C-alpha positions as a Markdown table, in Angstrom:
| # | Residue | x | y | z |
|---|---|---|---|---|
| 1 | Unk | 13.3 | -8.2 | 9.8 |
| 2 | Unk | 11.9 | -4.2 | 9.9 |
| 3 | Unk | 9.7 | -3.3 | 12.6 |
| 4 | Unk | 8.0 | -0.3 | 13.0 |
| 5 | Unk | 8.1 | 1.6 | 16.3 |
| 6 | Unk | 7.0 | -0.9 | 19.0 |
| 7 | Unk | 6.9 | -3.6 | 15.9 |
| 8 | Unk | 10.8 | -3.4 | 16.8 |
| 9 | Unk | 10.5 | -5.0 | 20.0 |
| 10 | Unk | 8.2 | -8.0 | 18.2 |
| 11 | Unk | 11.6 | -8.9 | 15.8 |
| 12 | Unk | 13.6 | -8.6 | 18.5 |
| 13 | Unk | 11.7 | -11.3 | 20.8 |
| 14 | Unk | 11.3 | -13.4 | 17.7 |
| 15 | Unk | 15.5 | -12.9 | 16.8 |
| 16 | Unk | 16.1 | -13.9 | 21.2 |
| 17 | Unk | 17.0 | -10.7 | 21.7 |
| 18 | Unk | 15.0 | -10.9 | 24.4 |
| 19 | Unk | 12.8 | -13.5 | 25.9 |
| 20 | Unk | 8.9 | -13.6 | 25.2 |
| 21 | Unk | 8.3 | -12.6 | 29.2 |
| 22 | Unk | 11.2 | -9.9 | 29.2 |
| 23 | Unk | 9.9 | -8.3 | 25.6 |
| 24 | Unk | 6.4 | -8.3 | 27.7 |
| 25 | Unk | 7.6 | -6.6 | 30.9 |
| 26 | Unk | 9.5 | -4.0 | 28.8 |
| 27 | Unk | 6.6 | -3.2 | 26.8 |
| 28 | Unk | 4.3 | -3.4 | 29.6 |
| 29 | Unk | 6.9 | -0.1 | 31.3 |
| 30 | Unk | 7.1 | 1.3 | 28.4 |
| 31 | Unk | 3.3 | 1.8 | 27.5 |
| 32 | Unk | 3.0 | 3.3 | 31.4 |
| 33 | Unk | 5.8 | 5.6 | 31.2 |
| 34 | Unk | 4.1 | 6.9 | 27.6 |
| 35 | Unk | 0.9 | 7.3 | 29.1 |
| 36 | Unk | 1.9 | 9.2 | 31.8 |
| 37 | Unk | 3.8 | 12.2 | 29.7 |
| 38 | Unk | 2.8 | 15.3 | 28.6 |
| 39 | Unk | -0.1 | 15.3 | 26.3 |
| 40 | Unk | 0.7 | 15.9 | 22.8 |
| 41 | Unk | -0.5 | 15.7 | 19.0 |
| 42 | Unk | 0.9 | 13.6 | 16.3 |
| 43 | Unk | 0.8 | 15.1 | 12.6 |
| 44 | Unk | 0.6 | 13.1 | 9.5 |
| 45 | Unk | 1.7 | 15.0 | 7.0 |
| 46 | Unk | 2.2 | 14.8 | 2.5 |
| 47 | Unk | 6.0 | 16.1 | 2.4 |
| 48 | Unk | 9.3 | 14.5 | 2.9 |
| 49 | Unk | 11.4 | 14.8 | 6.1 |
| 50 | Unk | 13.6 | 16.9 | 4.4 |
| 51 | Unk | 11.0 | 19.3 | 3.7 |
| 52 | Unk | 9.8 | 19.4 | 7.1 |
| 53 | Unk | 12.9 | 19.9 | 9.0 |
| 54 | Unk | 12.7 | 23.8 | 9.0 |
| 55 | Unk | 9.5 | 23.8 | 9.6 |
| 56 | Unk | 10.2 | 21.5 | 12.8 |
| 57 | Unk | 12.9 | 23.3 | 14.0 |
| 58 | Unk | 10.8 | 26.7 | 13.4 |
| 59 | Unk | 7.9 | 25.4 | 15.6 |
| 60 | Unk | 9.6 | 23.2 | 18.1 |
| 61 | Unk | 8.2 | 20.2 | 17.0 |
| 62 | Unk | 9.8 | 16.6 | 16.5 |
| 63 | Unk | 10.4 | 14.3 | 13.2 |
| 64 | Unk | 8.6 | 10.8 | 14.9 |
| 65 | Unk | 8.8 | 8.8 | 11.8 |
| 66 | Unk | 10.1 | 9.3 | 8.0 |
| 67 | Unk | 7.4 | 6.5 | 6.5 |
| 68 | Unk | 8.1 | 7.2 | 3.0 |
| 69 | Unk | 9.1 | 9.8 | 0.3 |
| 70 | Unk | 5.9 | 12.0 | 1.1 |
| 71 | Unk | 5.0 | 10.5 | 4.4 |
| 72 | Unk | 6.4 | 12.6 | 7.2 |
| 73 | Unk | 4.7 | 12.5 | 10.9 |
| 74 | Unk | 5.4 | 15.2 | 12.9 |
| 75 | Unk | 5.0 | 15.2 | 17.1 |
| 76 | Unk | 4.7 | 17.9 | 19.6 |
| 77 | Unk | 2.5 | 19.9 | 22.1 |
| 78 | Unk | -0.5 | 20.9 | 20.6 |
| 79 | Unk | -0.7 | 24.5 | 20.4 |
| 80 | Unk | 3.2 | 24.1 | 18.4 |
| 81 | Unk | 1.0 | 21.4 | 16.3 |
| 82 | Unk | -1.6 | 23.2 | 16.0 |
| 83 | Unk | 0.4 | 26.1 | 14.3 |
| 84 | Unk | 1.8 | 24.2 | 12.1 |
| 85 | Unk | -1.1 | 22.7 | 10.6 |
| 86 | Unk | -2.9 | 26.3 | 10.5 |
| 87 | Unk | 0.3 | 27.3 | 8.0 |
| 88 | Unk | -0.2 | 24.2 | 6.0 |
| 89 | Unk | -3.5 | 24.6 | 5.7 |
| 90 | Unk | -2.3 | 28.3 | 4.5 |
| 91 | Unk | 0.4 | 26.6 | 1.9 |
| 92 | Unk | -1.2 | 23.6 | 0.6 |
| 93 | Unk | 0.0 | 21.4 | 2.8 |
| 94 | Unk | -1.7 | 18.4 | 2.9 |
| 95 | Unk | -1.7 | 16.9 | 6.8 |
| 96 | Unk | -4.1 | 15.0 | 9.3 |
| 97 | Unk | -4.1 | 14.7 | 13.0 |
| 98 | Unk | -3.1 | 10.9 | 14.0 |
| 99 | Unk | -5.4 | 9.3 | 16.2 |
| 100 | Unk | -3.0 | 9.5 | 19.6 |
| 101 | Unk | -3.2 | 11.2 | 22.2 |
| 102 | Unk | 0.7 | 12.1 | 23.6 |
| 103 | Unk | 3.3 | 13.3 | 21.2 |
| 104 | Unk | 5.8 | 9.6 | 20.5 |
| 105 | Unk | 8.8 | 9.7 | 19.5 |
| 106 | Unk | 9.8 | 13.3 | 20.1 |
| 107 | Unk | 10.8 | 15.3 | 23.4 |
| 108 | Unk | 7.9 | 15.0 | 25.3 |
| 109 | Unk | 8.7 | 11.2 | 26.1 |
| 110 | Unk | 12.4 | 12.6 | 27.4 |
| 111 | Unk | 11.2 | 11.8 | 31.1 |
| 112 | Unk | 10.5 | 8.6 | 30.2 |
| 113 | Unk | 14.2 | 7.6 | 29.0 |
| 114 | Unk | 16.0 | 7.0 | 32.3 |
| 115 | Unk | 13.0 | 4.6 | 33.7 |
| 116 | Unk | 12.4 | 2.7 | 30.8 |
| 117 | Unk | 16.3 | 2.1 | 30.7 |
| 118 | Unk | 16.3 | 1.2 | 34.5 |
| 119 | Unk | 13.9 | -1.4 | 33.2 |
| 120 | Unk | 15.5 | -3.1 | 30.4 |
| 121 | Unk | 18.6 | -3.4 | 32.6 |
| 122 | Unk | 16.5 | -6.1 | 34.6 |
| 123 | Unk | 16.3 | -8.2 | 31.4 |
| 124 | Unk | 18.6 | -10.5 | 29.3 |
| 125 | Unk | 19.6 | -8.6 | 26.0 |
| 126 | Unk | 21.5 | -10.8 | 23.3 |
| 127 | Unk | 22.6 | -10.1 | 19.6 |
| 128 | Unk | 20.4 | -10.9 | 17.4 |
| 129 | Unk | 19.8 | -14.5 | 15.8 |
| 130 | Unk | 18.0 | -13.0 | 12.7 |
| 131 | Unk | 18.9 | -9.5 | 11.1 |
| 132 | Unk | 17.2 | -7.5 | 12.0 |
| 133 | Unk | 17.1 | -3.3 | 10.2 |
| 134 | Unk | 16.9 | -0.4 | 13.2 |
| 135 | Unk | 14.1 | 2.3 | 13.2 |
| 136 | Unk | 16.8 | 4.1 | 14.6 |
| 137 | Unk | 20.0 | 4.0 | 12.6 |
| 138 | Unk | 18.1 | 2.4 | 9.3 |
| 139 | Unk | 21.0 | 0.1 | 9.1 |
| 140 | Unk | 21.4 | -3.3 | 10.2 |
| 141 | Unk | 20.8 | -3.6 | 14.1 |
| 142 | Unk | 24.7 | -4.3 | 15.7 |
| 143 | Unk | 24.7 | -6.9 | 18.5 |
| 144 | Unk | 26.2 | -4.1 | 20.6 |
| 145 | Unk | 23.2 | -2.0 | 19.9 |
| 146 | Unk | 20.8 | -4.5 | 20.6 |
| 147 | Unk | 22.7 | -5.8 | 24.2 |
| 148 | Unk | 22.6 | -2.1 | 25.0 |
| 149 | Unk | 19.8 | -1.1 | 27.6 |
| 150 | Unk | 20.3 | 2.7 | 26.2 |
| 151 | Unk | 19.2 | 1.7 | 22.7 |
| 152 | Unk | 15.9 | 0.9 | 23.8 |
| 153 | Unk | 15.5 | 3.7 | 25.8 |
| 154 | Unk | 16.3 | 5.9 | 23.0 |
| 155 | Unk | 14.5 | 4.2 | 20.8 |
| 156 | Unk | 11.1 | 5.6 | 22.2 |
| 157 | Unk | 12.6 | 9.2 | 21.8 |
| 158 | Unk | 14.0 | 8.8 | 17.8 |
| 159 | Unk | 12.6 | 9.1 | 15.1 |
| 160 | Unk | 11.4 | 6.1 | 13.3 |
| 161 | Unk | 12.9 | 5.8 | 10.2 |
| 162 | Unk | 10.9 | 3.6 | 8.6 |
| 163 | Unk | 12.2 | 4.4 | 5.0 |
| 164 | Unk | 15.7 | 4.2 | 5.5 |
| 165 | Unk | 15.1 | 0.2 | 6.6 |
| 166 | Unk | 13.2 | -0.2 | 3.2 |
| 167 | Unk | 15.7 | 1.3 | 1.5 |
| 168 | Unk | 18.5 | -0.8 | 2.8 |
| 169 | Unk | 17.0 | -4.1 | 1.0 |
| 170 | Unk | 16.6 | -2.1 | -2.4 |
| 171 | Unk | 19.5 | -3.4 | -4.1 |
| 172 | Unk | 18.0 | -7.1 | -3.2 |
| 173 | Unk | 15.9 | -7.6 | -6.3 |
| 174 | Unk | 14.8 | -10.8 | -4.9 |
| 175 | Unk | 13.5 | -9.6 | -1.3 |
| 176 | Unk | 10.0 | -10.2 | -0.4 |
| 177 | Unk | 8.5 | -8.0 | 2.1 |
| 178 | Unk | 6.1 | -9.6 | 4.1 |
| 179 | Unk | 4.0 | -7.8 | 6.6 |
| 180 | Unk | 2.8 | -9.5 | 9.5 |
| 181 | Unk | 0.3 | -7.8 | 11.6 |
| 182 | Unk | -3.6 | -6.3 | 11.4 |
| 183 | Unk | -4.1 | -4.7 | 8.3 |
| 184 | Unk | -2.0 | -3.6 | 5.4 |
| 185 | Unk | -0.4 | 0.0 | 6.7 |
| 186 | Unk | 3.4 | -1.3 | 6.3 |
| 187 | Unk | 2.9 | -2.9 | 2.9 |
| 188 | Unk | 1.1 | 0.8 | 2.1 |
| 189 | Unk | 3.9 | 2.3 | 2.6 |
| 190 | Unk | 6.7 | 0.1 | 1.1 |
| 191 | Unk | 4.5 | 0.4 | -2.1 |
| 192 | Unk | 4.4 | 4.2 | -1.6 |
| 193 | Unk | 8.4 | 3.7 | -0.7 |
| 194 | Unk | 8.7 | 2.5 | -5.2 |
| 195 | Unk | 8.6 | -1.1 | -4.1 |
| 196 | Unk | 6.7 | -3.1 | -6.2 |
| 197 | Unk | 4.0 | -4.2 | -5.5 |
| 198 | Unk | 4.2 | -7.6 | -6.7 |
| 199 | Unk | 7.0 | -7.9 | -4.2 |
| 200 | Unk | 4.6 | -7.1 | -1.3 |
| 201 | Unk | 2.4 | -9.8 | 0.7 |
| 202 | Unk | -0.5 | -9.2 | 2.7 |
| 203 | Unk | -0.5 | -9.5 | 6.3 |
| 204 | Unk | -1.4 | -12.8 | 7.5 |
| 205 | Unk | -4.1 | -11.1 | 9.9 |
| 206 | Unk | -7.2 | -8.9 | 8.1 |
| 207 | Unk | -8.9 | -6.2 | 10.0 |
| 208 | Unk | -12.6 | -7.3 | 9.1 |
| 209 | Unk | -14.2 | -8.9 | 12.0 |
| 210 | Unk | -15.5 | -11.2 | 9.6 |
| 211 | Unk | -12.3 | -12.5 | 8.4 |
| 212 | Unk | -10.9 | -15.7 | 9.4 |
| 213 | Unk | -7.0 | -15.7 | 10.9 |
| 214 | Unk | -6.7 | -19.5 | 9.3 |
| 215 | Unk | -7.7 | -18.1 | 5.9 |
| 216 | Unk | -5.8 | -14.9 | 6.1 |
| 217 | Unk | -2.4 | -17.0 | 7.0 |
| 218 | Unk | -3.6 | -19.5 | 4.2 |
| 219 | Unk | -3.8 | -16.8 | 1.6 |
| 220 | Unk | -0.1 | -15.4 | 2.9 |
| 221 | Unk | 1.2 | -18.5 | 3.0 |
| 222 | Unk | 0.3 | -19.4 | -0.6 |
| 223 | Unk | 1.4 | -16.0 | -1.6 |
| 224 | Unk | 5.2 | -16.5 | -0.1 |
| 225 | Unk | 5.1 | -20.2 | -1.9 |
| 226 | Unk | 4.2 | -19.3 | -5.1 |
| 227 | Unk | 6.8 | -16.0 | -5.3 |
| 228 | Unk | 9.3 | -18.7 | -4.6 |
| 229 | Unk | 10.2 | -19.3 | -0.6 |
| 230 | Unk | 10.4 | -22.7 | 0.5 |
| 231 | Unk | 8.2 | -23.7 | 3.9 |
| 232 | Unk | 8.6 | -26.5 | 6.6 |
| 233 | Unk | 5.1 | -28.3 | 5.5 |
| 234 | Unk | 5.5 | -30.3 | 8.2 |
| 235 | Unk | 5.6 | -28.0 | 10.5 |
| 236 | Unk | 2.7 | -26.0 | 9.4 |
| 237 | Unk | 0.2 | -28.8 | 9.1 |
| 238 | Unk | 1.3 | -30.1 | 12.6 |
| 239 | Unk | -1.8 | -31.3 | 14.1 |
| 240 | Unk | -3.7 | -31.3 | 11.0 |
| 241 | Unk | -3.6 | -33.9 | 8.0 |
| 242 | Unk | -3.8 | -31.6 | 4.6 |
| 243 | Unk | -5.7 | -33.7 | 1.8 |
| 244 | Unk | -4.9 | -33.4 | -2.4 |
| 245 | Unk | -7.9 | -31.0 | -3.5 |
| 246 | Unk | -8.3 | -32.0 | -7.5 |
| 247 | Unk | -8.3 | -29.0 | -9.8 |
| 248 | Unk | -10.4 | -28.6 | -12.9 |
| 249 | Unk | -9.2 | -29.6 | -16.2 |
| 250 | Unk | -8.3 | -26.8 | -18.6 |
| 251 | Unk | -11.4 | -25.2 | -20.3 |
| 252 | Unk | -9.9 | -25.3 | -24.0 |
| 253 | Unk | -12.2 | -22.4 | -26.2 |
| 254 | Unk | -13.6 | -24.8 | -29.4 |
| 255 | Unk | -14.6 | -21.7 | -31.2 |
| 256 | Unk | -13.3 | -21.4 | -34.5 |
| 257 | Unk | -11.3 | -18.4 | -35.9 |
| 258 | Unk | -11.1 | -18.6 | -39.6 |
| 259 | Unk | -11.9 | -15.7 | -41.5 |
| 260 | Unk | -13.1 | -17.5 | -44.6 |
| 261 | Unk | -13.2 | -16.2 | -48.2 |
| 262 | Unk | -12.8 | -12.6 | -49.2 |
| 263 | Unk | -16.3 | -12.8 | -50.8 |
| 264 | Unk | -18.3 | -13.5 | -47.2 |
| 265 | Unk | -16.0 | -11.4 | -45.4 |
| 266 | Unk | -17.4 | -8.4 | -47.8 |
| 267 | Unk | -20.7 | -9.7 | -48.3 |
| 268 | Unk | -21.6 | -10.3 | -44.4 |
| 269 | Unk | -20.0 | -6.6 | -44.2 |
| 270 | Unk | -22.7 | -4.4 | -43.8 |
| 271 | Unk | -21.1 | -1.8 | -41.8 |
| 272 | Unk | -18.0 | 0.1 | -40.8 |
| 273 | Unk | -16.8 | -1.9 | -37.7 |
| 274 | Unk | -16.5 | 1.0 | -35.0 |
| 275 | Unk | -13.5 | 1.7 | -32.7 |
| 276 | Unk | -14.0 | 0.9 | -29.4 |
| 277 | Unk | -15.5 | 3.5 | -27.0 |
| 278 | Unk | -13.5 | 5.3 | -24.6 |
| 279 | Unk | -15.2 | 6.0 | -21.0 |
| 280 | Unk | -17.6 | 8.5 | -21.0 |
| 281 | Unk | -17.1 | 11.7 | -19.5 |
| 282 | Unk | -19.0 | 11.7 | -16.1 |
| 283 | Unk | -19.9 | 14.8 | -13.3 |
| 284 | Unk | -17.9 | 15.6 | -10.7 |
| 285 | Unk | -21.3 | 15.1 | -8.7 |
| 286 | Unk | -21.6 | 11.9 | -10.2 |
| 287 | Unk | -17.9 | 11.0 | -9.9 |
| 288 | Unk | -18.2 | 11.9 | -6.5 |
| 289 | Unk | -21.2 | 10.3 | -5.1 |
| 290 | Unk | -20.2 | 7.2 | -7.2 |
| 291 | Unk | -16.6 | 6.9 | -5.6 |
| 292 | Unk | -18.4 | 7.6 | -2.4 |
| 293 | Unk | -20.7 | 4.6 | -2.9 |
| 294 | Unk | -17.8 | 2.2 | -3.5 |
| 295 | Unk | -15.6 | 3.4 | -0.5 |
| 296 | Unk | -18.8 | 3.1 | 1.7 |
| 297 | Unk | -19.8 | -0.2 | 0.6 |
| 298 | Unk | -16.1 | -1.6 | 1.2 |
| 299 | Unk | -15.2 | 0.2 | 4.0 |
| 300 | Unk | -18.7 | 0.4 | 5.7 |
| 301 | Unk | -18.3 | 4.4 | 6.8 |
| 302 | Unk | -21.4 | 6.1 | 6.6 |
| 303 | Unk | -19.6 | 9.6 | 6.0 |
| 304 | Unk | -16.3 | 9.9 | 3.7 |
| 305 | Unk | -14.4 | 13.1 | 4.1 |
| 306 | Unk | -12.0 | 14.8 | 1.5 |
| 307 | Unk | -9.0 | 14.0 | 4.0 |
| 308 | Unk | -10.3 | 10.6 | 5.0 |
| 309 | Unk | -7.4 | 7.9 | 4.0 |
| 310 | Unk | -8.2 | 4.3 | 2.9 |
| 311 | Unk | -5.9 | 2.2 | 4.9 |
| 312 | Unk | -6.6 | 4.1 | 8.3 |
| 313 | Unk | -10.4 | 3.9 | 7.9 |
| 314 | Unk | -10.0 | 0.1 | 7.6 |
| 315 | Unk | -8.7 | -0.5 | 3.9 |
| 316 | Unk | -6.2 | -2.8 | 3.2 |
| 317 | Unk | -4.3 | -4.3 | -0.2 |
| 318 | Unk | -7.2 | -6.9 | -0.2 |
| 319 | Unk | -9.9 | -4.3 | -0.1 |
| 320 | Unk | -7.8 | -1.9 | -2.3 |
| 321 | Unk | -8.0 | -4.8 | -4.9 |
| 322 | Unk | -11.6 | -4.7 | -4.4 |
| 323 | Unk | -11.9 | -1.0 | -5.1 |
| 324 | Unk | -9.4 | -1.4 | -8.1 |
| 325 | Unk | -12.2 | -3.8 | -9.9 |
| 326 | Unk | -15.1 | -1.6 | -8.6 |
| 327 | Unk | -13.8 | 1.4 | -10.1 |
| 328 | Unk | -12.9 | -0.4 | -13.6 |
| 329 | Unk | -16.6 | -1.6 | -13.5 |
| 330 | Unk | -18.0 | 1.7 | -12.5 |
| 331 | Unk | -15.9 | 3.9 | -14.4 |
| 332 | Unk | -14.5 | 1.9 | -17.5 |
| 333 | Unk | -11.3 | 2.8 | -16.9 |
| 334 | Unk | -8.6 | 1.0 | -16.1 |
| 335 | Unk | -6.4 | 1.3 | -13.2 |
| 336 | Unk | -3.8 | -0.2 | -11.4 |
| 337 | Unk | -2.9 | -1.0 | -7.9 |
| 338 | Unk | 0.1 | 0.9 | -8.1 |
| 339 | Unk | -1.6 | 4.2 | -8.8 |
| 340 | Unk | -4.2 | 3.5 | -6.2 |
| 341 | Unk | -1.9 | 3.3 | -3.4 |
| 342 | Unk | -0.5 | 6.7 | -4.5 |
| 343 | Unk | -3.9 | 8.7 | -3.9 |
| 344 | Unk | -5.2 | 6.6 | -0.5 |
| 345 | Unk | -7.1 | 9.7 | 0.4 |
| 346 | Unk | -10.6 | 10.5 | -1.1 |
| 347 | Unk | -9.7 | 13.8 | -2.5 |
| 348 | Unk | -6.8 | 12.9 | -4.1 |
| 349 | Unk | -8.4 | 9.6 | -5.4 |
| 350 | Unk | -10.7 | 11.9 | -6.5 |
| 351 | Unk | -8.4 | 14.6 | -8.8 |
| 352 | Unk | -6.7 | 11.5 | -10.1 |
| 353 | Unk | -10.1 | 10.0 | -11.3 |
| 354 | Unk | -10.9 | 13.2 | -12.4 |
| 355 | Unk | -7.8 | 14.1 | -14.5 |
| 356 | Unk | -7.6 | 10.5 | -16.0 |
| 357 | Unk | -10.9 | 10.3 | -17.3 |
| 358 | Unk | -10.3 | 13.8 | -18.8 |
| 359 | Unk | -7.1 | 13.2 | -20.0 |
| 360 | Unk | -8.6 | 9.6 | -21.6 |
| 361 | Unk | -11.9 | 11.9 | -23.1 |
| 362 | Unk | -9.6 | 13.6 | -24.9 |
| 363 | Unk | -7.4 | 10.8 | -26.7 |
| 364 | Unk | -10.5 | 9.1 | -27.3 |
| 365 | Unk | -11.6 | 11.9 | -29.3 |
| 366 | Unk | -8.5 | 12.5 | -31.2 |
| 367 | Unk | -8.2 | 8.7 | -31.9 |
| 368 | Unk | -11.7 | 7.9 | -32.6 |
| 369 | Unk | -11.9 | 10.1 | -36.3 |
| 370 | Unk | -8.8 | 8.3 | -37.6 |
| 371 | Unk | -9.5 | 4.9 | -36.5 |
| 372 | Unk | -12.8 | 5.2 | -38.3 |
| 373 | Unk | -10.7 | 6.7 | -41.2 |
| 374 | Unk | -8.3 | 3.5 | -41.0 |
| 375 | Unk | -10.9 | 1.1 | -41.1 |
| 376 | Unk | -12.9 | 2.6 | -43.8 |
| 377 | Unk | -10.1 | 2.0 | -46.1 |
| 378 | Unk | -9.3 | -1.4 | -45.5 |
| 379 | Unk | -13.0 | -2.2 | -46.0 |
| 380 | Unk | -12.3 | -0.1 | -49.6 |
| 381 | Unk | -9.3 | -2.2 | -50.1 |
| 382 | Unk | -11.2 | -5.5 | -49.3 |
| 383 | Unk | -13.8 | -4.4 | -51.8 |
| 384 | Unk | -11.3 | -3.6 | -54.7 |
| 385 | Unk | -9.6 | -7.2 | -53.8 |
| 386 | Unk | -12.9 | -9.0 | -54.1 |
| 387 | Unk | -13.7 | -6.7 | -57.6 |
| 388 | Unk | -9.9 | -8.2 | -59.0 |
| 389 | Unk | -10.7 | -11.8 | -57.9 |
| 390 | Unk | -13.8 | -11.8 | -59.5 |
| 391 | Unk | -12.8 | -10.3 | -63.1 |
| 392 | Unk | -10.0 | -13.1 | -62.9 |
C-alpha cells in the first residue's frame, strides 16, 4: 500500500500498525497541532524537485511533496512564497497556490514534532501486516520504522515523496494501482508518474454528490476482477443475495460485403470516392469558448480560468473519460486519455488542442492531393480491366 501524507496513517491502521481508535487519536493531535502553527502557503508548481531545490534553498522554502516528474509543491511563509511565485511568473514557471492555509510538511510544523511524538508514544505501534511504501523514505516501510513514535512525528515535517513509492513497483509489470478515496488525484498522478493508464482503477468513492458509493465500489470492484485479481464473493455480498443478470445475445451484422462483378463496380461508379476529411481548422475563440462549454457542463463551474486544473475543480478519470468523448465529438479529433491527463489545466489543454489540430490541418492537406491521385488511378485501372474483359 502507498498513502499519501495523512493517507499513510489510513494503510497503517488497515496493516495493524495501529489500532482504528489509536490511528484516530493520533490524527485527531496531529490536525490540532497543524492548525495551531504558523500560517503559511503551499505552492503547486510544473517542474521537478530537482529543479526546485535551488530555488528552495534560495528563498527558504520547503520541498512538501515530489508528486510526479513535473509535479513539485513547495511550502513556506508567504512573503518567501510569494517571491517565488513573482519569479516564476517572471521565468515561465507554471505554479498555483494550494488551497491550505499553513505551510505542511516543511519547517513551519517543527514545533509540532515533540507533541505529536509525546502522543504516539501513548499508542500501540506494530510492524506492519501488509507492505506498506513510506512517503518518507520511498522504500518499503521497516517494522522498526513503523514501531518508531519518531517516524511519525517526522513524518509531518518530510517531504512526501510520493513518486519515489510509485516508482518502487515499476519493475512489477503486473501491479495494479488502485486508489481508494474521493476523487481521482492519486491515479492523476500515477498516470502523470508514465504508468499506464490501463493499470490504474478508479477510486471506489466519486466526488459528485449525485454519485452513489454502492455503484462507485461496484464499478471498482468489476474493474479489479476483470484486470485479473481474485475477490472473497462471499464476503462482499454478505447480507445481500446477488442474482444471474442474462446478457444479450451477440448482434451478428447480416449485411453482405461482396463486391460483385467488375462491370457494376464501374458502372455504379459515378465518381471519384473522396478521402476522408481531416478536422477542420477552428478559432482560437471558438476553440476556446467550445472547450469552455464542455469543462463547464462536466464540471459545473460557471467561470474556467487559464490556470484552473481539472482534477482539483472536481474532475476525475470518470469525468476525464467524459471530456475525452466530448472533445472527439466536438472537435473530430481523436484523443486519448493518456494525453489528456498530461495537460489537466485549461491553458495547456488548450495549446495542446490548438497545436494538434494544426499539426492534423496540415497532414490533411498534404495527404488529401495524393490520395485523390491514388484513387483516381485505380478507378483508371478498373476501367482498363473492364475494357480487356469485354474485348475477350
Amino acid at each position: 500500500m502507498v498513502g499519501h501524507s495523512l493517507g499513510e496513517y489510513v494503510a497503517a491502521c488497515i496493516a495493524e500498525v495501529m489500532s482504528l481508535e489509536d490511528a484516530l487519536a493520533a490524527i485527531a493531535k496531529r490536525a490540532a497541532l497543524m492548525q495551531s502553527a504558523s500560517p503559511g502557503v503551499m505552492l503547486g508548481v510544473r517542474a521537478s524537485e530537482q529543479s526546485m531545490q535551488e530555488v528552495a534553498e534560495r528563498h527558504g522554502v520547503c520541498i512538501a511533496a515530489a508528486n510526479g516528474p513535473e509535479h513539485t509543491v513547495l511550502a513556506g511563509d508567504d512573503k518567501a512564497i510569494e517571491a517565488v511565485a513573482a519569479e516564476f511568473a517572471v521565468s515561465g514557471i507554471k505554479s498555483r497556490v494550494v488551497n491550505a492555509k499553513h505551510g505542511f510538511h516543511s519547517r513551519l510544523m517543527d514545533g509540532a514534532l515533540a507533541p505529536l511524538e509525546a502522543e504516539l508514544k501513548l499508542r500501540r505501534l506494530r510492524a506492519p501486516k501488509v507492505p506498506i511504501v513510506s512517503n518518507v523514505t520511498g522504500q518499503p516501510l521497516t517494522p522498526e520504522m513503523a514501531s518508531d513514535p519518531k517516524y511519525w512525528a517526522l513524518h509531518l515535517r518530510s517531504t512526501v515523496r510520493f513518486m519515489s513509492c510509485l516508482a518502487h513497483f515499476e519493475d512489477t509489470d503486473e501491479a495494479l494501482f488502485l486508489e481508494l478515496g474521493p476523487g481521482g488525484v492519486l491515479s492523476h498522478l500515477a498516470i502523470a508518474s508514465g504508468i499506464d493508464p490501463d493499470r490504474v482503477v478508479l477510486s471506489a468513492t466519486q466526488p459528485e454528490p449525485e454519485a452513489s458509493d454502492d455503484a462507485g465500489l461496484a464499478g471498482a470492484v468489476a474493474a479489479t476482477w476483470t484486470a485479473g485479481v481474485t475477490f472473497d464473493w462471499a464476503a462482499y455480498f454478505a447480507g445481500r443475495a446477488p442474482r444471474r443478470v442474462a446478457l444479450p445475445g451477440y448482434p451478428f451484422c447480416r449485411e453482405q460485403a461482396w463486391l460483385g462483378s467488375i462491370e457494376n463496380n464501374v458502372e455504379n461508379s459515378t465518381s471519384v470516392p473522396t478521402p476522408k476529411q481531416t478536422p477542420k481548422q477552428i478559432a482560437p475563440n471558438e476553440l476556446h469558448a467550445a472547450v469552455t462549454e464542455i469543462w463547464q457542463s462536466l464540471i459545473g463551474c460557471d467561470v474556467i480560468g487559464e490556470a484552473d486544473n481539472f482534477f482539483a475543480l472536481g474532475g476525475d478519470s470518470m469525468l476525464l473519460v467524459r471530456l475525452q468523448q466530448a472533445l472527439g465529438r466536438r472537435l473530430n479529433l481523436k484523443l486519448t486519455l493518456a494525453e489528456l491527463y498530461q495537460v489537466p489545466e485549461f491553458g495547456d489543454l488548450i495549446q495542446c488542442l490548438t497545436e494538434r489540430l494544426d499539426s492534423t490541418h496540415t497532414a490533411g492537406q498534404q495527404i488529401a492531393p495524393k490520395a485523390t491521385a491514388f484513387l483516381a488511378d485505380v478507378d483508371a485501372l478498373m476501367t482498363r480491366a473492364s475494357e480487356v474483359h469485354t474485348e475477350r
